[in-house]
CSV table of C-alpha atoms and ligand atoms in Angstrom, one decimal:
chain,number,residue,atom,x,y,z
A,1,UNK,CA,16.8,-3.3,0.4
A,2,UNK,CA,15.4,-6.8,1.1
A,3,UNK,CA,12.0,-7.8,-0.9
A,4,UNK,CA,10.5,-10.9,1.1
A,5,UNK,CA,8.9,-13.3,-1.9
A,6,UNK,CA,6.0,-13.9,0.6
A,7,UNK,CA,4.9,-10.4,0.9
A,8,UNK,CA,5.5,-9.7,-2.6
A,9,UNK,CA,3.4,-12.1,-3.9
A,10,UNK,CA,0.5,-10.7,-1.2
A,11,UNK,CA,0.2,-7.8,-2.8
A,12,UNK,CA,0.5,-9.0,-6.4
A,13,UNK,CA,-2.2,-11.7,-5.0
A,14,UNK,CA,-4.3,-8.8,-3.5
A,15,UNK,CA,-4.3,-6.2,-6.6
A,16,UNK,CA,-5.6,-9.4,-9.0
A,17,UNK,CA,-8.5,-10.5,-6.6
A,18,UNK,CA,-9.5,-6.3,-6.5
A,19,UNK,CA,-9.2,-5.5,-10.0
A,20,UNK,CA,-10.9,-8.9,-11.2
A,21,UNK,CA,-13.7,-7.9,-9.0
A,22,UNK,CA,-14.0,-4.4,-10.0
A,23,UNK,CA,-12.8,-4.5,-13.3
A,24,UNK,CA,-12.9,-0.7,-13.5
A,25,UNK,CA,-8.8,-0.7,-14.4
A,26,UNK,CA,-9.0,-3.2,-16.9
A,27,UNK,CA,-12.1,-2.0,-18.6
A,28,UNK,CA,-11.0,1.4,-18.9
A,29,UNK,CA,-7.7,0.1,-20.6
A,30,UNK,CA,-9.5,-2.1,-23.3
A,31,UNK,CA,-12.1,0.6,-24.0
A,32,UNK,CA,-9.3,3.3,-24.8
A,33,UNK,CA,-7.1,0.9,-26.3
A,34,UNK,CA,-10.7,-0.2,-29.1
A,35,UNK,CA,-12.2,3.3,-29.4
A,36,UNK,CA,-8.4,4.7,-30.5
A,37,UNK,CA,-7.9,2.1,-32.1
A,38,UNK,CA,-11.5,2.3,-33.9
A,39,UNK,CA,-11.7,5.8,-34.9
A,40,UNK,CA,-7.7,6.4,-36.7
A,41,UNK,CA,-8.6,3.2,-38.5
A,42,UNK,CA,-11.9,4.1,-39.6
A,43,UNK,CA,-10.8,8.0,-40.4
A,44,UNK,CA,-7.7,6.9,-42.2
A,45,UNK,CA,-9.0,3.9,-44.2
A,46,UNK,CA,-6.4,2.2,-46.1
A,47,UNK,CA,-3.9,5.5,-46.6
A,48,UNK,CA,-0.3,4.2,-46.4
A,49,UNK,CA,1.3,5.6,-42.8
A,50,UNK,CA,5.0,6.0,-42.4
A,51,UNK,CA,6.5,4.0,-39.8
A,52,UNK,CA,7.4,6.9,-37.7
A,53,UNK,CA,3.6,8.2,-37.4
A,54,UNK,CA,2.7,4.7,-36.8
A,55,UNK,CA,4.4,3.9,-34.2
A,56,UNK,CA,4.0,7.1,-32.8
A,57,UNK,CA,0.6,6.3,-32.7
A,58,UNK,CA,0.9,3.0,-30.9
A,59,UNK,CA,2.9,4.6,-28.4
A,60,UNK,CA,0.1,7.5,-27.1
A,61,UNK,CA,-2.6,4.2,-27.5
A,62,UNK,CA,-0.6,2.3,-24.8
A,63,UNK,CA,0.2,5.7,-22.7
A,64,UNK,CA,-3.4,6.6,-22.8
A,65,UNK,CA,-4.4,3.0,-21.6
A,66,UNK,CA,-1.9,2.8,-19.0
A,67,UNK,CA,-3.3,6.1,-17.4
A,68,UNK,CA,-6.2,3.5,-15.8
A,69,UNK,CA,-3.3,2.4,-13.7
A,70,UNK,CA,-3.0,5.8,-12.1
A,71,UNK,CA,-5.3,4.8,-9.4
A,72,UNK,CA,-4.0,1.9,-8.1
A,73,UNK,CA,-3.0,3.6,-5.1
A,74,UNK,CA,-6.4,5.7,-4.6
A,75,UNK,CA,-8.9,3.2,-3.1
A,76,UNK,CA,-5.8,1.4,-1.1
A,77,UNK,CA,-6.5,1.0,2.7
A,78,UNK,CA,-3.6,3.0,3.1
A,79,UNK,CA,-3.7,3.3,6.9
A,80,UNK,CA,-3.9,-0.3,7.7
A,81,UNK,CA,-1.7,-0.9,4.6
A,82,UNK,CA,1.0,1.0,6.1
A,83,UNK,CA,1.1,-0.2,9.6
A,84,UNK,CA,1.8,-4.2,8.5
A,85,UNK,CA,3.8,-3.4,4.8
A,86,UNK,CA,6.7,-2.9,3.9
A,87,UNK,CA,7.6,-0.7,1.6
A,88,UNK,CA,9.7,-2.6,-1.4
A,89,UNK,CA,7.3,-5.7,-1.5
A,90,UNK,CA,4.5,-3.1,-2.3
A,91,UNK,CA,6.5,-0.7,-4.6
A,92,UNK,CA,7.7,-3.8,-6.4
A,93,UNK,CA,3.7,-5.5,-6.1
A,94,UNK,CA,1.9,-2.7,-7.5
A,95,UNK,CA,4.6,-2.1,-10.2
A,96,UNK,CA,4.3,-5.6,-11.4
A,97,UNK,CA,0.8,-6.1,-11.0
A,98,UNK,CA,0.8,-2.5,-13.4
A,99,UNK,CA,3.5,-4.7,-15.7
A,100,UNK,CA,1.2,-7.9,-16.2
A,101,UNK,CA,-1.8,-5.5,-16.4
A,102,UNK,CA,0.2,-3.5,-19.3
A,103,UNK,CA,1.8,-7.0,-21.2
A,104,UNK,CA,-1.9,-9.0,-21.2
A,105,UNK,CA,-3.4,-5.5,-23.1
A,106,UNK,CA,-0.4,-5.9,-25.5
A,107,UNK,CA,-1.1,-9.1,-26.6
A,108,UNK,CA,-4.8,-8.2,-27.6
A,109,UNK,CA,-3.6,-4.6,-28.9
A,110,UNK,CA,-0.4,-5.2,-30.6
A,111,UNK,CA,-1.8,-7.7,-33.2
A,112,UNK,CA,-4.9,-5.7,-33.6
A,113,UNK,CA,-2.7,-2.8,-34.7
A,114,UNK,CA,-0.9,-4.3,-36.9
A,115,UNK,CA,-3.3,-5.9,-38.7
A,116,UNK,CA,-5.5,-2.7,-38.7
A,117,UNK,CA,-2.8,-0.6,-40.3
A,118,UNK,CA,-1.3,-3.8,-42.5
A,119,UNK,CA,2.1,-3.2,-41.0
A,120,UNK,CA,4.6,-5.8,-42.0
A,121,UNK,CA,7.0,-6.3,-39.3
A,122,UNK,CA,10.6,-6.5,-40.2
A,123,UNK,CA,12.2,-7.4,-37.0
A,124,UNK,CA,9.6,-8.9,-34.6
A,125,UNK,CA,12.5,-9.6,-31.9
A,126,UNK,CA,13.5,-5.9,-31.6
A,127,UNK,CA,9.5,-4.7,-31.6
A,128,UNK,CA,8.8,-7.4,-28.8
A,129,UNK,CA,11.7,-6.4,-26.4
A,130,UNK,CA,10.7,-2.3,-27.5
A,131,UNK,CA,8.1,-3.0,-25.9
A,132,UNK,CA,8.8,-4.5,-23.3
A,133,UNK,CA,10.8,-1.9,-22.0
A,134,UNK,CA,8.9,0.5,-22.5
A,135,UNK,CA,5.7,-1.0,-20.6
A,136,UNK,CA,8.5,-1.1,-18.0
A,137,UNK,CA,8.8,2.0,-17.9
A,138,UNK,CA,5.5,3.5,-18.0
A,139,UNK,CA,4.7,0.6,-14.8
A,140,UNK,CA,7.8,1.9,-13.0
A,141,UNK,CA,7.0,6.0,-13.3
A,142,UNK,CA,2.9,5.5,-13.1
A,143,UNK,CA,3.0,3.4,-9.6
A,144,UNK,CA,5.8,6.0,-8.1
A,145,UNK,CA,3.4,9.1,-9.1
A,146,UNK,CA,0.4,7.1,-7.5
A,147,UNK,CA,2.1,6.1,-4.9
A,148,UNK,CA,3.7,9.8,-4.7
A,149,UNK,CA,0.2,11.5,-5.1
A,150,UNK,CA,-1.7,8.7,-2.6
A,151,UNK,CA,0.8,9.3,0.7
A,152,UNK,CA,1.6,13.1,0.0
A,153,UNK,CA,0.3,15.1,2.2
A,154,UNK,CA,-0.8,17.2,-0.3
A,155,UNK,CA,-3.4,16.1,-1.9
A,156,UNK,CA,-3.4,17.2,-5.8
A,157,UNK,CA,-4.1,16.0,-9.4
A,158,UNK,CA,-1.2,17.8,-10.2
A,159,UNK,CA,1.2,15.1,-9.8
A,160,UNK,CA,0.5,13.2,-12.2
A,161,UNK,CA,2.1,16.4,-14.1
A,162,UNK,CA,5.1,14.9,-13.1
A,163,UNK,CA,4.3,11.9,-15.2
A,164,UNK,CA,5.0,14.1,-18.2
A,165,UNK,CA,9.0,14.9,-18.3
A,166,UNK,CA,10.1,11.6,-16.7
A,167,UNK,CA,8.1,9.5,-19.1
A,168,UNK,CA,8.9,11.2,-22.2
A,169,UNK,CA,12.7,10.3,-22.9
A,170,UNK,CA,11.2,6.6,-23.2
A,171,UNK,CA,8.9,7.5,-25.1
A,172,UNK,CA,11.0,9.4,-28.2
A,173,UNK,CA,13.1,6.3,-27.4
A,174,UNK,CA,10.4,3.5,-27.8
A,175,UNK,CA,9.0,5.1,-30.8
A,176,UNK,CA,12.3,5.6,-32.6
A,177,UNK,CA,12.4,1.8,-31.9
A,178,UNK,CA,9.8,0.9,-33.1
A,179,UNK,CA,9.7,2.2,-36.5
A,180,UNK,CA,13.3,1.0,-37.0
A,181,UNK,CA,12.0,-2.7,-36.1
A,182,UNK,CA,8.5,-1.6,-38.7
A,183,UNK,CA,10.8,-0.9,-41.8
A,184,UNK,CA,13.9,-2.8,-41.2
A,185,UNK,CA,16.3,0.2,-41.2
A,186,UNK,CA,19.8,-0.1,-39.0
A,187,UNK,CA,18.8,-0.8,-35.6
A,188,UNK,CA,19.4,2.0,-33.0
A,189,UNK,CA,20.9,-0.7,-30.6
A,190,UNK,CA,22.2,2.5,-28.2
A,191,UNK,CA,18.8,3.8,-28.2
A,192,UNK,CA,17.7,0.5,-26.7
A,193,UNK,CA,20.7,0.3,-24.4
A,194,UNK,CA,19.7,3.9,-22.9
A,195,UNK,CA,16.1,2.9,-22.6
A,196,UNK,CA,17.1,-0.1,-20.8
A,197,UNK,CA,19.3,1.8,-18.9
A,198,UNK,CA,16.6,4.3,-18.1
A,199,UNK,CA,14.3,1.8,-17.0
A,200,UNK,CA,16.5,0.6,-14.6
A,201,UNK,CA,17.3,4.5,-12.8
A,202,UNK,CA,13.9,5.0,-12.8
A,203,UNK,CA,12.9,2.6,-10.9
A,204,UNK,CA,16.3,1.9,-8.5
A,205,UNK,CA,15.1,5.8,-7.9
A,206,UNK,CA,11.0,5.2,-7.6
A,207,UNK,CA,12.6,2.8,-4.8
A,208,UNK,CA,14.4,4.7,-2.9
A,209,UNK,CA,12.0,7.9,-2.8
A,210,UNK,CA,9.2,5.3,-1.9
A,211,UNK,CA,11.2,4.2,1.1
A,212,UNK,CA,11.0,8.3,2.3
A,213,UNK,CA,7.2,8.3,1.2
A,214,UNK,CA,6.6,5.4,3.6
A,215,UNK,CA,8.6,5.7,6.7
B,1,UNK,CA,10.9,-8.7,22.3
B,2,UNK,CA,10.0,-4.9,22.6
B,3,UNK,CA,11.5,-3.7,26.5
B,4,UNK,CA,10.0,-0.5,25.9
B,5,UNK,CA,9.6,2.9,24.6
B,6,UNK,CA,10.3,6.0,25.5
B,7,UNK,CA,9.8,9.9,25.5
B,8,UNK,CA,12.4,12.2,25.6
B,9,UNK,CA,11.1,15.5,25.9
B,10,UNK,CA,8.8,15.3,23.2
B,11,UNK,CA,7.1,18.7,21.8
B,12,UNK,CA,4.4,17.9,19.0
B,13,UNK,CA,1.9,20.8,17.9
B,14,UNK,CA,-0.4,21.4,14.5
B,15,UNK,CA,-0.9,24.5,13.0
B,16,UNK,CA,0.3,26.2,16.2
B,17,UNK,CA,-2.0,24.3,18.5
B,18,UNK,CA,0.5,22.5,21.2
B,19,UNK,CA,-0.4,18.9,21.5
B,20,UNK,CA,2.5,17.7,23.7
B,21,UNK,CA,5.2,20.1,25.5
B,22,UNK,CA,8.6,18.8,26.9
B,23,UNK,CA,6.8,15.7,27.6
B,24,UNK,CA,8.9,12.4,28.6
B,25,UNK,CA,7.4,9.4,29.7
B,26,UNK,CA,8.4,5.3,29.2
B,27,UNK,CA,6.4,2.8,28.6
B,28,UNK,CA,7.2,-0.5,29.5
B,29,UNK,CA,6.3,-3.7,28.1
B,30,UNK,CA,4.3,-6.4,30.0
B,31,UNK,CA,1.4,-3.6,31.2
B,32,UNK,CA,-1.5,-2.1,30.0
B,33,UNK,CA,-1.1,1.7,29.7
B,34,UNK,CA,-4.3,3.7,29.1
B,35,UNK,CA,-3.8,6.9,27.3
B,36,UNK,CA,-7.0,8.5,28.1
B,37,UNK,CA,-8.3,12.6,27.9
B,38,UNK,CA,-10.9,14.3,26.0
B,39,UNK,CA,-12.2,14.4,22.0
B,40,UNK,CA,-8.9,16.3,20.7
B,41,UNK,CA,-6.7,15.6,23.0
B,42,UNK,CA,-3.9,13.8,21.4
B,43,UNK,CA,-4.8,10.4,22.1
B,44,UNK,CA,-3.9,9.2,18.4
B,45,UNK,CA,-1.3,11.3,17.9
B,46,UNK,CA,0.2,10.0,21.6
B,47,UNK,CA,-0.3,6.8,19.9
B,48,UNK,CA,0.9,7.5,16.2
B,49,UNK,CA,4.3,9.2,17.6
B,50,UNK,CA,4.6,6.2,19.7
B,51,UNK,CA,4.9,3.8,16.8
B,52,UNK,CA,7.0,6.3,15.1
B,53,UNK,CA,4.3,7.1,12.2
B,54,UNK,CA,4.8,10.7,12.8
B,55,UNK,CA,8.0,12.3,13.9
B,56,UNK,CA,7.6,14.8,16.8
B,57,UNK,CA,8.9,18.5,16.3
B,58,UNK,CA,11.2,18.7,19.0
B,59,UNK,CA,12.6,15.7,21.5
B,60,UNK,CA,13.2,12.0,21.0
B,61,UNK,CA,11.2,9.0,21.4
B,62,UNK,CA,13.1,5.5,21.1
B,63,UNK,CA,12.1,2.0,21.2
B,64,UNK,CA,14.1,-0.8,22.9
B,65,UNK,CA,14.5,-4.5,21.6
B,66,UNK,CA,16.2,-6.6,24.4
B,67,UNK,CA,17.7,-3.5,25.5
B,68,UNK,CA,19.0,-2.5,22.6
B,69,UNK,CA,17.8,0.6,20.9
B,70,UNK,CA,16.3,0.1,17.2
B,71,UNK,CA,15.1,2.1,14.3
B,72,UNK,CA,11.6,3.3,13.2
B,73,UNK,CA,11.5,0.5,10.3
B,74,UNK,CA,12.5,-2.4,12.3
B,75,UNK,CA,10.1,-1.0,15.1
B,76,UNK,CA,6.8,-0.8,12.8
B,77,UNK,CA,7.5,-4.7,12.0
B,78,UNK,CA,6.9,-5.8,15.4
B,79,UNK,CA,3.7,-3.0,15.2
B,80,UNK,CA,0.0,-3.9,15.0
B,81,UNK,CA,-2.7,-2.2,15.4
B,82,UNK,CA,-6.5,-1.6,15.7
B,83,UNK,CA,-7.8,1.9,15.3
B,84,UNK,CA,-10.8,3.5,14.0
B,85,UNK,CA,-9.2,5.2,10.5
B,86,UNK,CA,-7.5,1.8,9.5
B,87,UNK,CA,-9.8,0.1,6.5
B,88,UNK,CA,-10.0,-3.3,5.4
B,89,UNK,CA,-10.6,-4.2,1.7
B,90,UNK,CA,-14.8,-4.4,1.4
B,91,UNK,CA,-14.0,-6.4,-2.1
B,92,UNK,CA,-12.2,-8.9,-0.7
B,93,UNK,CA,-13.8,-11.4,1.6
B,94,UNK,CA,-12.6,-11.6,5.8
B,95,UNK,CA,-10.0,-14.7,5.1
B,96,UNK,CA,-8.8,-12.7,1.4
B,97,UNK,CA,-8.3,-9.8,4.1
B,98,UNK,CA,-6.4,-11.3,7.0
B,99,UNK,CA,-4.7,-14.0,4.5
B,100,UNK,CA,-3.2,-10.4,2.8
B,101,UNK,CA,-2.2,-8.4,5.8
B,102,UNK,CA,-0.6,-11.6,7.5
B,103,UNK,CA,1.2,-12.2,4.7
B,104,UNK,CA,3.0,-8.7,4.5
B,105,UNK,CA,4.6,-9.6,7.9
B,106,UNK,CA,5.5,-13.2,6.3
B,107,UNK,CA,3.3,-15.1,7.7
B,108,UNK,CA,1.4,-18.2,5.4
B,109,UNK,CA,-1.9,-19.0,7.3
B,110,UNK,CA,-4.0,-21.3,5.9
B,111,UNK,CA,-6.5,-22.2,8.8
B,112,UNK,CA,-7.9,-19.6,10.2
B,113,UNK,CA,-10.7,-21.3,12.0
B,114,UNK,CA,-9.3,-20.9,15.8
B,115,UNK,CA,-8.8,-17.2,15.1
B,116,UNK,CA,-12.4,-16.7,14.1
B,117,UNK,CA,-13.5,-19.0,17.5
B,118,UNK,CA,-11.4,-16.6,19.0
B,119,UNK,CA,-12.9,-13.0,18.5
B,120,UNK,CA,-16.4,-15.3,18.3
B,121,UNK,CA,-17.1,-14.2,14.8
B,122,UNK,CA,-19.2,-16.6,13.0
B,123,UNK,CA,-16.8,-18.8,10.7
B,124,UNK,CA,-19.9,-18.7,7.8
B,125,UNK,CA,-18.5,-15.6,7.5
B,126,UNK,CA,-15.1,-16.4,6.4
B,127,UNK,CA,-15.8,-16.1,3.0
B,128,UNK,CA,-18.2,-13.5,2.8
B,129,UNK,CA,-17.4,-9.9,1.2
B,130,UNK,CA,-16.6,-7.7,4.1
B,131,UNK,CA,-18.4,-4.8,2.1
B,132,UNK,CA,-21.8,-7.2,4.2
B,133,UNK,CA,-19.9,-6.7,7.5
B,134,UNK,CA,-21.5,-4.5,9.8
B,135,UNK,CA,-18.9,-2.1,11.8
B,136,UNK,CA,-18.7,-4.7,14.9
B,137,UNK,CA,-18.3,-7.0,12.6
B,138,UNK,CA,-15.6,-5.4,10.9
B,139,UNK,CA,-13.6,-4.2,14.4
B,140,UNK,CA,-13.7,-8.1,15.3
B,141,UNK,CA,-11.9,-9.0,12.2
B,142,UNK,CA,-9.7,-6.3,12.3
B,143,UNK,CA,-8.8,-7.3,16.2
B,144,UNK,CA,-8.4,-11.3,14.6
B,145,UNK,CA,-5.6,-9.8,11.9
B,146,UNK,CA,-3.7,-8.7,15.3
B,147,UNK,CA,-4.1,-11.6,17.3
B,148,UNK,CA,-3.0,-13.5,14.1
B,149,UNK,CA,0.0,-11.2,13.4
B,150,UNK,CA,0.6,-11.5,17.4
B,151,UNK,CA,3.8,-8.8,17.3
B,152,UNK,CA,5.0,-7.4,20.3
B,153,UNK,CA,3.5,-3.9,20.4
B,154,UNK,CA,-0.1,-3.7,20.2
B,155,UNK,CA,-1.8,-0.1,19.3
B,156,UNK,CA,-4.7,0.3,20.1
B,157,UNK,CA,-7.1,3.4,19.5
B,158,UNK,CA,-10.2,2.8,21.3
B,159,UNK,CA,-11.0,-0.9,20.4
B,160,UNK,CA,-13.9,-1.7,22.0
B,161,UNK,CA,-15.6,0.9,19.5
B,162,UNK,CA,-18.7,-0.6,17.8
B,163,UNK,CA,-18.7,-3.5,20.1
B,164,UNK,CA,-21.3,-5.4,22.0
B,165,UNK,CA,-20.7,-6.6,25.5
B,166,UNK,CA,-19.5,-10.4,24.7
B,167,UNK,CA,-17.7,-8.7,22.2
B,168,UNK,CA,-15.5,-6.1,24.6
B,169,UNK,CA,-15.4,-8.6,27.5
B,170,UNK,CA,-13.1,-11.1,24.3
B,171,UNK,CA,-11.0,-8.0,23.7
B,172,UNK,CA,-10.6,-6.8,27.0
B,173,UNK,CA,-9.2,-10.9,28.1
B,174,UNK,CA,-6.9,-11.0,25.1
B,175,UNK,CA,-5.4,-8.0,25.8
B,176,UNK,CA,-4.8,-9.0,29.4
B,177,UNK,CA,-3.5,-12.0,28.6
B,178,UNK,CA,-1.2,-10.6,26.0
B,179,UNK,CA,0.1,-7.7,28.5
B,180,UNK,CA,1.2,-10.8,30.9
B,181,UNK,CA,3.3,-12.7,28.5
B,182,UNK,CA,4.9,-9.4,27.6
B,183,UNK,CA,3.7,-7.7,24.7
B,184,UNK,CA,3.4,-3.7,25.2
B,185,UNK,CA,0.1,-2.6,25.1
B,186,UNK,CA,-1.1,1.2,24.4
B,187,UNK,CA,-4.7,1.6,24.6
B,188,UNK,CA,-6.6,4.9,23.8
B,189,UNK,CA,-9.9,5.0,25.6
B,190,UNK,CA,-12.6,7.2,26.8
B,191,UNK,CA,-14.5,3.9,28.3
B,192,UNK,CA,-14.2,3.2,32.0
B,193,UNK,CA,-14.5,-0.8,31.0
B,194,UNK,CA,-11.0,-0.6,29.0
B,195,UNK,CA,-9.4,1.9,31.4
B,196,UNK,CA,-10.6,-0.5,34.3
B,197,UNK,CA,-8.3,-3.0,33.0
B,198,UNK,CA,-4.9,-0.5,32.4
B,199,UNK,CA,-1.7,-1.3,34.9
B,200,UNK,CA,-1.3,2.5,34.1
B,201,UNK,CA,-3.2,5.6,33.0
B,202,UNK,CA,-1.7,8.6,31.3
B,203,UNK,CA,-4.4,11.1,30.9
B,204,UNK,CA,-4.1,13.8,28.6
B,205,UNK,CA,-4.7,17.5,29.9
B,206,UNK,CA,-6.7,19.8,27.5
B,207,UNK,CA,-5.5,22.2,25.7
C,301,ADP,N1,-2.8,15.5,10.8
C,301,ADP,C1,-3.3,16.5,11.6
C,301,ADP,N2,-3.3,17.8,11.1
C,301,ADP,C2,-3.8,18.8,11.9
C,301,ADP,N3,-4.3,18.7,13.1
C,301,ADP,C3,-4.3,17.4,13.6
C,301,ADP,C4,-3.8,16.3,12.9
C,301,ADP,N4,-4.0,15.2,13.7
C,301,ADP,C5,-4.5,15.6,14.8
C,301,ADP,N5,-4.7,17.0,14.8
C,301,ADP,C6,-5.3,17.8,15.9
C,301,ADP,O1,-4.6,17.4,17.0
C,301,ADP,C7,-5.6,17.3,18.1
C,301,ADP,C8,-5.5,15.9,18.7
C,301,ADP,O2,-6.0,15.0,17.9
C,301,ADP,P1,-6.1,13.4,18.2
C,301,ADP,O3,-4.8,13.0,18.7
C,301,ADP,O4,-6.7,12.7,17.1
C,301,ADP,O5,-7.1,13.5,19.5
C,301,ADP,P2,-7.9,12.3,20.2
C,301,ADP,O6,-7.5,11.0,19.6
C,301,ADP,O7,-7.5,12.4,21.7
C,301,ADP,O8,-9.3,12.6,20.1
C,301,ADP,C9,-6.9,17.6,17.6
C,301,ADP,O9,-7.2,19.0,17.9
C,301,ADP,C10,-6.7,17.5,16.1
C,301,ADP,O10,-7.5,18.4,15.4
C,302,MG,MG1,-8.5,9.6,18.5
C-alpha cells in the first residue's frame, strides 16, 4: 500500500473547494449539532445531568452530525474518478477531509455543550484525545459505507445499516470515556487503549476492502 | 511503454445476452484500432474489458509493458480515457478540474495555457465553473485532461461526440500523432470521420 502525498492532497484539495461551494455538508452538520443542542437545553433547563447521560448525549449529537458526511461519495464523478485514482489516496482523502470536517464542528460544539449543561471538566486531556478518537472512528466507518454504498453495484440505503454494529463498540467506549474525564473518576485507560486499537482495525480493514471495491 | 493487449478467448455476456464468445484478438500499440458496430453492440464494454474495469466471464485478457506482462492496477495507471458516462466536477472551474485529475496520476501543473491552445478552448474559460460549459465544451476539456495526463493507452468511446468540425479535425490530429509515437489507441465510433483515420477496424457483429 503506497499513498502518493501528491494525490492525497488532490483529493483533500478537491472535497474543500466542493463543499465550500455547496455548503450542503457543513450546513447540515451545524444545524443538527444547534437544533439538538437547542431543544435538551431548553426542555431540561438547569436540572443537574449525570455524567453518564451527558455524555451520552454528546455522543448521538456528534453521530447525528456526522451522518452529513454520508454523502461524500454520492455526487462524486465516479467514472472519471476511477479511471485516473487510485484507491488509497482517495480512501485516505475522503476520510481526512470527513476528520477535519468532524474536528472544526468540535471546536464550535464541544464548548457550547459544556457551557450549556455547566459541566465542569475534570480531566480536559483525556476528554480532548476521547474525542479524538472517536471522530476517528466515525470518519473511518462513515467514508467506507459511502464508499461501499457509492461503487456497489447494488444500489441501496440499506448500507448505511451497516454503519450501526461497527460503529457502536466506539461508541459505548467513547461515552464511558467521557464521563470518566466529566467527573474525575479512575480513568478507564484500557477502554482507551481498545478504542485506539479499534480505530486502527477499522480502518487498516476499510483499506483493504476499498482496494476490492475499486479494482 | 504499453506493447500491447490482448484477448484470450474472452466470453462476456449480461443477463444471458452474449456480448463476446471465445473471442481473442491483440491489440498492438502504435495504431489506431476502431472498434466499431451498432447501438448495443459491445463497443464500451469491448473497451471497459480492455482496460480491465470489468473482468470477462470466461478467457483472459493481458496487457504487456515492454514485454512484460502486468497487472490490472499497474495497467489502469498508464489508462486515460474520454467517454461519454465520465463526469467532470460542474462546481469546480476547467483548471480546478484538470489541476485534480492530473494530480491523482502525480502530476503538478501549474500552466495550463498550451493545453487549452491545444484542444482551442478559449483560455477565458479557465476559470469559469464548468456547470456554464456547454457539452462541446465539456468533451474538449475532458480530451485536454488526456492530453495533459498523456499515458500510454488512450480509451476512447466515441470522442468526437458533441463536437464541431474544427473541433473533431484537433482530436482526430492528436490522436494520430499520438498513435505514431506509440501510444495504443482504442477508439469506439459509429462516425466514418474517426473510423477513416483507424490503422485497423474491429467491427462488432449483432447480436
Ligand atoms: N452493466 C451492464 N449491465 C447489463 N447490461 C449491460 C451492461 N453494460 C452493457 N450492457 C448491455 O450490453 C450490450 C452492449 O452494450 P455497450 O457495450 O454499451 O454497447 P455499445 O457501446 O456498442 O453501444 C447492450 O445490450 C447493453 O444493454
Ligand atoms: Mg457505447
Amino acid at each position: 500500500m503506497k499513498l502518493s502525498a501528491c494525490q492525497f492532497i488532490s483529493v483533500i484539495r478537491k472535497e474543500f473547494l466542493i463543499n465550500c461551494r455547496q455548503r450542503a455538508i457543513f450546513v447540515s452538520m451545524l444545524m443538527f449539532s444547534l437544533t439538538a443542542l437547542a431543544c435538551i437545553s431548553l426542555a431540561i433547563g438547569g436540572t443537574f445531568l449525570e455524567s453518564k447521560l451527558l455524555s451520552a448525549l454528546l455522543w448521538i449529537i456528534i453521530f447525528f452530525a456526522s451522518t452529513a458526511l454520508d454523502k461524500t461519495f454520492d455526487d462524486e464523478a465516479i467514472t472519471t474518478l476511477k479511471i485516473y485514482g487510485d484507491s488509497q489516496s482517495i480512501f485516505f482523502g475522503k476520510m481526512i477531509f470527513s476528520l477535519i470536517s468532524m474536528t472544526a464542528l468540535m471546536i464550535f460544539l464541544l464548548p457550547t455543550f459544556l457551557i450549556l449543561f455547566d459541566c465542569e471538566v475534570k480531566s480536559p486531556p483525556i476528554l480532548l484525545i476521547t474525542i479524538f478518537f472517536g471522530i476517528c472512528g466515525i470518519s473511518g466507518a462513515g467514508t467506507l459505507i459511502s464508499a461501499i454504498s457509492a461503487t456497489a453495484s447494488i444500489r441501496s440505503g440499506l448500507f448505511s445499516i451497516l454503519l450501526f454494529p461497527i460503529i457502536l463498540p466506539i461508541f459505548l467506549l467513547a461515552i464511558d470515556l467521557t464521563s470518566a474525564a466529566l467527573l474525575n473518576f479512575e480513568i478507564p485507560i484500557s477502554s482507551l487503549i481498545t478504542m485506539i486499537i479499534y480505530d486502527s482495525i477499522l480502518i487498516l480493514a476499510g483499506s483493504i476492502l476499498f482496494d476490492y471495491l475499486w479494482y | 511503454m504499453i506493447n500491447k493487449i490482448v484477448f484470450e478467448n474472452v466470453s462476456h455476456s449480461f443477463a444471458n445476452k452474449k456480448i463476446f464468445e471465445n473471442f481473442s484478438i491483440e491489440l498492438d500499440a502504435g495504431k489506431i484500432i476502431a472498434i466499431t458496430g451498432a447501438n448495443g453492440s459491445g463497443k464500451s464494454t469491448f473497451l471497459k474489458l480492455a482496460g480491465q474495469f470489468i473482468k470477462p466471464d470466461t478467457g483472459k485478457i493481458i496487457a504487456f509493458d515492454d514485454g512484460k506482462i502486468i497487472d490490472k492496477i499497474n495497467l489502469r495507471k498508464k489508462i486515460s480515457a474520454v467517454a461519454p458516462n465520465m463526469n467532470l466536477y460542474s462546481e469546480l472551474t476547467a483548471f480546478e478540474n484538470i489541476k485534480f485529475f492530473v494530480g491523482l496520476r502525480d502530476i503538478v501543473l501549474n500552466d495550463t495555457d498550451e493545453f487549452f491552445k491545444r484542444v482551442e478552448l478559449d483560455i477565458e474559460t479557465k476559470n469559469k465553473s464548468v456547470k456554464n460549459f456547454s457539452t462541446g465544451m465539456i468533451q474538449r476539456l475532458k480530451f485536454l485532461i488526456l492530453l495533459a495526463i498523456d499515458s500510454d493507452v488512450w480509451i476512447l468511446d466515441e470522442p468526437c461526440s458533441n463536437l464541431d468540425d474544427s473541433g473533431k479535425n484537433i482530436f482526430l490530429k492528436e490522436i494520430k500523432n499520438s498513435a505514431q509515437i506509440g501510444k495504443l489507441i482504442l477508439m469506439a465510433t459509429n462516425e466514418r470521420d474517426e473510423a477513416k483515420i483507424a490503422n485497423e477496424i474491429i467491427s462488432l457483429p449483432i447480436h
